[in-house]
Coordinates of C-alpha atoms in Angstrom, one line a residue:
M252 CA -72.9 69.5 4.5
S253 CA -72.5 67.2 7.8
Q254 CA -75.6 65.9 9.2
T255 CA -74.9 67.5 12.8
D256 CA -74.9 71.5 10.6
P257 CA -77.9 72.8 12.0
K258 CA -78.6 74.9 8.8
S259 CA -77.9 73.9 5.3
L260 CA -76.1 76.3 3.0
E261 CA -79.4 77.2 1.1
D262 CA -80.7 78.5 4.9
L263 CA -77.6 80.3 5.5
V264 CA -77.4 82.3 2.2
L265 CA -81.4 83.0 2.4
G266 CA -80.5 84.2 5.8
A267 CA -77.8 86.5 4.8
L268 CA -80.5 88.3 2.9
S269 CA -83.2 90.6 4.5
G270 CA -85.4 93.7 3.0
E271 CA -85.0 97.1 3.8
D272 CA -88.4 97.8 3.7
Y273 CA -91.2 96.5 2.5
G274 CA -94.1 99.1 4.0
G275 CA -95.9 96.0 5.5
R276 CA -96.4 93.8 2.4
A277 CA -95.4 90.4 2.8
R278 CA -91.6 89.4 0.8
G279 CA -93.5 87.5 -1.7
D280 CA -96.0 90.4 -3.0
D281 CA -96.0 91.8 -6.0
A282 CA -97.0 95.6 -5.7
A283 CA -93.5 96.5 -5.1
R284 CA -90.0 95.2 -5.7
P285 CA -88.0 94.8 -2.6
S286 CA -84.6 95.8 -2.2
Y287 CA -82.2 93.9 0.1
V288 CA -78.7 94.3 1.7
L289 CA -76.3 91.9 2.0
Q290 CA -75.1 90.9 5.5
E291 CA -71.9 89.3 6.2
L292 CA -71.9 85.6 6.3
P293 CA -71.9 83.5 10.1
E294 CA -68.8 81.7 10.2
P295 CA -69.2 78.4 8.6
A296 CA -69.5 75.9 10.9
I297 CA -66.3 73.1 11.7
A298 CA -67.3 69.6 10.5
V299 CA -67.7 67.1 13.0
V300 CA -65.6 64.6 13.0
P301 CA -67.6 61.2 13.0
K302 CA -66.4 58.5 15.5
P303 CA -64.0 55.6 14.0
T304 CA -65.5 52.8 13.3
D305 CA -64.6 49.1 13.2
G306 CA -62.3 47.9 10.1
A307 CA -60.0 49.8 7.7
N308 CA -62.8 51.7 6.1
G309 CA -63.8 53.6 9.2
R310 CA -60.0 54.4 10.3
R311 CA -59.1 55.9 6.4
A312 CA -62.2 57.6 6.9
S313 CA -61.3 58.7 10.3
A314 CA -57.7 59.7 9.4
A315 CA -59.0 61.8 6.2
A316 CA -61.3 64.0 8.3
V317 CA -58.6 64.8 10.5
E318 CA -56.2 65.5 8.3
D319 CA -59.0 67.7 6.8
L320 CA -59.5 69.8 9.8
E321 CA -55.7 69.9 10.1
A322 CA -55.8 71.5 6.5
L323 CA -58.5 74.2 7.3
N324 CA -57.0 75.0 10.5
A325 CA -53.6 75.6 9.1
R326 CA -55.5 77.8 6.4
K327 CA -57.2 80.1 9.3
A328 CA -53.6 80.8 10.7
A329 CA -51.8 81.5 8.1
E330 CA -54.7 83.9 7.2
P331 CA -53.0 87.7 7.8
P332 CA -54.8 89.9 10.4
P333 CA -57.3 92.7 9.1
V334 CA -56.1 95.8 8.8
A335 CA -57.5 98.3 10.6
A336 CA -59.2 101.1 8.8
D337 CA -58.0 105.0 8.4
T338 CA -58.7 107.6 11.0
P339 CA -60.8 110.4 9.9
C340 CA -59.3 113.8 10.6
P341 CA -62.1 115.5 13.3
T342 CA -62.0 118.8 11.5
C343 CA -60.9 118.4 7.7
G344 CA -61.9 114.7 7.6
A345 CA -58.9 114.0 5.7
P346 CA -58.2 110.3 6.0
N347 CA -54.7 109.1 8.4
P348 CA -53.1 105.7 9.2
P349 CA -54.4 104.4 13.0
T350 CA -51.1 105.0 14.0
S351 CA -51.1 108.9 13.5
K352 CA -51.3 110.9 16.2
F353 CA -52.1 114.1 14.0
C354 CA -53.8 115.0 10.6
G355 CA -51.4 114.9 8.0
E356 CA -53.2 117.3 6.1
C357 CA -54.2 120.0 8.7
G358 CA -52.2 119.0 12.1
N359 CA -55.2 118.4 14.3
Q360 CA -54.8 116.3 16.9
L361 CA -56.9 112.9 16.2
S362 CA -59.1 111.4 18.9
G363 CA -57.5 109.1 21.1
S364 CA -54.1 110.1 20.4
S365 CA -51.5 111.5 23.6
R366 CA -50.2 115.0 23.8
G367 CA -47.5 113.7 25.3
P368 CA -45.2 115.3 28.1
S369 CA -47.6 118.1 28.5
D370 CA -50.7 115.6 29.6
A371 CA -47.9 114.2 32.4
Y372 CA -46.8 117.8 33.3
R373 CA -50.5 118.9 34.2
V374 CA -48.9 121.3 37.2
P375 CA -50.6 124.5 37.9
T376 CA -48.8 127.9 38.0
Q377 CA -47.8 129.6 40.4
I378 CA -48.1 133.1 38.7
P379 CA -50.9 134.2 36.1
V380 CA -49.3 134.3 32.8
S381 CA -50.9 135.0 29.1
L382 CA -50.3 135.2 25.7
V383 CA -51.7 138.6 24.0
A384 CA -52.1 138.3 20.0
I385 CA -51.0 141.0 18.8
N386 CA -53.5 142.4 15.5
E387 CA -52.0 143.9 12.3
D388 CA -52.8 146.9 13.1
G389 CA -50.6 146.5 16.3
T390 CA -54.1 146.5 19.0
D391 CA -54.5 144.0 21.3
G392 CA -56.0 140.4 20.2
A393 CA -57.4 137.3 21.7
R394 CA -55.8 137.1 25.2
V395 CA -54.7 132.9 26.2
D396 CA -54.1 132.1 29.9
L397 CA -51.2 129.6 30.7
S398 CA -52.8 127.6 33.7
F399 CA -50.4 125.0 33.9
A400 CA -46.6 125.0 34.0
D401 CA -45.9 123.4 30.2
N402 CA -47.8 124.4 27.4
V403 CA -47.3 123.3 23.9
V404 CA -48.1 126.0 20.9
G405 CA -48.5 124.5 17.7
R406 CA -51.1 123.6 14.9
A407 CA -51.6 121.0 17.4
G408 CA -51.4 121.1 20.7
D409 CA -52.3 123.0 24.0
V410 CA -52.6 126.0 22.9
R411 CA -53.5 125.0 19.0
F412 CA -54.0 127.3 15.6
P413 CA -55.1 124.7 13.3
T414 CA -55.1 126.7 10.2
D415 CA -52.0 128.3 10.6
A416 CA -49.7 126.3 8.3
F417 CA -46.5 128.1 8.9
L418 CA -46.9 126.5 12.4
S419 CA -45.4 123.0 13.2
P420 CA -48.0 120.5 14.5
K421 CA -45.9 120.9 17.9
H422 CA -43.9 124.2 17.3
A423 CA -42.7 125.7 20.4
R424 CA -43.3 124.8 24.3
L425 CA -43.7 127.4 27.2
T426 CA -42.7 126.7 30.8
V427 CA -43.2 128.1 33.6
E428 CA -41.0 127.3 37.0
G429 CA -41.8 129.5 39.7
R430 CA -41.8 132.9 38.9
R431 CA -39.7 133.0 35.2
V432 CA -41.1 131.9 31.9
Y433 CA -39.0 130.0 29.6
I434 CA -39.9 129.0 25.8
E435 CA -37.7 126.7 23.7
D436 CA -38.2 125.5 19.9
L437 CA -39.3 122.1 19.4
Y438 CA -37.4 121.6 16.2
S439 CA -40.1 123.2 14.0
L440 CA -39.3 124.0 10.5
N441 CA -40.0 127.3 10.4
G442 CA -38.3 128.7 14.2
T443 CA -39.2 130.5 16.6
Y444 CA -38.2 134.1 17.5
V445 CA -38.2 136.5 19.9
K446 CA -38.2 140.3 19.5
L447 CA -34.6 142.1 20.1
R448 CA -34.5 144.0 23.3
D449 CA -30.6 144.8 23.7
E450 CA -27.9 144.5 21.2
V451 CA -27.1 140.6 20.8
R452 CA -24.0 138.8 20.2
L453 CA -23.7 136.8 16.4
T454 CA -22.1 133.6 15.8
P455 CA -22.3 132.5 12.4
G456 CA -25.5 130.2 11.2
D457 CA -27.6 132.5 13.7
T458 CA -30.9 134.3 11.8
F459 CA -33.1 137.1 12.3
L460 CA -35.9 138.9 10.9
M461 CA -36.1 142.3 9.6
G462 CA -39.7 143.8 8.1
R463 CA -40.0 140.8 5.5
Q464 CA -36.6 139.4 5.1
V465 CA -35.0 136.5 6.5
L466 CA -31.5 137.1 7.0
R467 CA -28.6 135.0 8.2
F468 CA -24.9 135.5 9.4
E469 CA -22.1 133.5 8.3
K470 CA -18.4 133.6 8.0
F471 CA -16.5 133.0 4.3
E472 CA -15.9 129.3 3.7
H473 CA -12.5 130.9 2.9
S474 CA -10.0 133.5 4.1
I475 CA -9.8 136.4 1.9
V476 CA -6.1 137.4 1.1
P477 CA -6.1 140.4 -1.1
K478 CA -2.9 139.6 -2.7
A479 CA -3.2 135.9 -3.2
R480 CA -1.2 134.7 -5.8
S481 CA -1.4 131.0 -8.6
S482 CA 1.3 128.4 -8.0
D483 CA 3.1 130.2 -11.3
G484 CA 3.3 133.5 -9.0
T485 CA 0.4 135.2 -11.0
R486 CA -1.9 137.4 -8.5
Y487 CA -5.8 136.7 -9.2
M488 CA -8.2 138.9 -10.7
G489 CA -11.5 140.1 -8.9
S490 CA -13.7 142.5 -7.5
P491 CA -12.2 144.5 -4.1
P492 CA -12.4 142.5 -1.1
P493 CA -15.2 143.7 1.1
G494 CA -12.2 143.6 4.0
G495 CA -14.5 141.8 6.3
Q496 CA -14.4 137.9 6.8
F497 CA -18.3 138.0 7.0
K498 CA -21.6 138.0 4.9
L499 CA -25.5 138.4 5.0
L500 CA -27.5 135.5 3.3
Q501 CA -30.7 136.3 1.8
V502 CA -33.0 133.0 2.8
G503 CA -36.0 132.3 0.6
I504 CA -39.0 130.0 0.9
G505 CA -37.2 126.3 1.2
G506 CA -34.1 127.6 2.3
V507 CA -33.1 128.9 -0.6
I508 CA -30.3 131.3 -0.9
Q509 CA -31.5 134.4 -3.0
N510 CA -29.0 136.8 -2.3
V511 CA -25.2 137.1 -0.6
F512 CA -24.1 140.5 1.1
C513 CA -20.5 140.9 2.2
L514 CA -20.2 142.8 5.5
H515 CA -17.3 145.2 5.9
E516 CA -15.0 144.8 8.5
S517 CA -16.5 147.9 10.1
G518 CA -20.2 146.3 9.9
A519 CA -23.2 147.3 7.7
I520 CA -26.4 149.3 7.9
V521 CA -29.3 147.6 6.8
G522 CA -32.7 149.3 6.1
R523 CA -35.4 150.3 3.1
E524 CA -33.8 153.8 2.5
K525 CA -30.3 154.3 4.0
G526 CA -27.4 151.4 5.0
D527 CA -24.9 149.6 3.2
I528 CA -27.6 146.9 2.8
V529 CA -31.1 148.1 1.5
F530 CA -34.1 146.4 0.4
P531 CA -36.5 149.5 -0.9
R532 CA -39.3 147.1 -1.8
D533 CA -40.1 145.9 1.6
K534 CA -42.7 148.2 3.1
F535 CA -42.2 146.7 6.6
M536 CA -38.7 147.7 7.0
S537 CA -37.9 151.1 8.2
G538 CA -35.5 153.2 6.4
R539 CA -32.4 152.6 8.9
H540 CA -33.5 149.1 10.9
A541 CA -30.7 147.5 12.3
Q542 CA -26.9 147.8 12.5
I543 CA -24.3 144.7 12.6
F544 CA -21.2 146.3 14.3
P545 CA -17.4 144.9 15.6
R546 CA -16.5 144.8 19.0
E547 CA -12.9 145.5 20.5
D548 CA -13.8 141.5 21.8
G549 CA -13.2 140.3 17.8
N550 CA -17.1 139.3 17.6
Y551 CA -20.0 140.8 15.6
Y552 CA -23.0 142.3 17.6
L553 CA -26.9 143.1 16.0
V554 CA -28.8 146.0 17.2
D555 CA -32.0 147.5 16.2
L556 CA -32.0 151.3 15.3
N557 CA -35.8 151.8 17.0
S558 CA -37.3 150.1 14.0
S559 CA -41.3 150.6 13.6
N560 CA -41.4 146.6 13.5
G561 CA -38.6 145.6 15.4
T562 CA -35.6 143.0 14.5
W563 CA -36.5 139.4 15.8
V564 CA -33.6 136.8 16.4
K565 CA -34.2 133.0 15.9
I566 CA -33.9 131.1 19.2
W567 CA -31.6 128.0 19.1
E568 CA -31.7 126.9 22.7
R569 CA -34.3 127.4 25.6
R570 CA -34.4 131.1 26.5
A571 CA -36.2 133.3 29.5
L572 CA -39.1 135.4 28.7
G573 CA -39.8 138.6 30.7
P574 CA -42.9 140.6 30.9
G575 CA -43.4 142.4 27.7
D576 CA -41.1 140.4 25.6
F577 CA -42.4 139.5 22.1
I578 CA -42.7 136.1 20.0
F579 CA -43.3 134.9 16.6
L580 CA -43.9 131.4 15.3
G581 CA -45.8 130.8 11.8
Q582 CA -47.7 134.0 11.9
Q583 CA -48.5 134.3 15.2
L584 CA -47.6 137.4 17.0
F585 CA -47.7 137.3 20.8
R586 CA -46.8 139.2 24.1
I587 CA -45.7 137.6 27.0
E588 CA -47.6 138.9 29.8
Y589 CA -46.7 137.9 33.9

């Protein structure tokens, strides 16, 4: 150690050890053996370069000291910066990277993170708007008042349901503009659905809910020609064609296609007991639940047949909501009141 260092190495090490609790006894008492905690050592003092002295020996010593100091500073500069510790979730306690805004385990918003555009859009609504939760027995549940023009619904958002595993962290946005209410899906995993009031025109890719069935309307990849022949003139053998160019896909968990139902050119009735496509084990579906039918314009349409639980259409674009409309996202069912 340099003579300019105020403490010796022994003093530094002894100073780093402190007794937890001596019960009023001196450190050297034999009555009890104290335990110690190791504290962080103070930053080592940088040796002071002695002033150069006359003569070759003094110049060589000064040059060596300068080189040692430069090497020490270079090593410190090359050391990687300290890594920030993980952020524990205030809800479930799971560790998360310091840059995360939402918990990867439960989706709850982490402290200090921003909620995004909705924080900057804190404009009070001009009309009272509420989300009324619907209980399993069909009765009204909790009421959530939307006080601002922009509201994000999800496991982490302005209206949050952290325990609903089917909700994305930011699932959908409800916007109040003047006296109108709009909803848009925020690229959620499971989608946002609106209960069908009137008939709706179907386009390939449209998805809807009936009972517990997730169904998707699609067009056949190839046109069906009943009298098609191979290159040598032989006709193909197969099941009779359905007569239409569209099909219904039954979508399972993870997007797996479980069944394919060919639609007749006259359409189909879907239900639990009667119809062209039936799901006899789905107790949440009515006997005659909904119908798909063509119109003169060449398009197919979907209409609910006064079913008990309704037919729900997945939205792809921003959509206006009227008073009394129902929305379904995750496992949450709401009625819009304004």
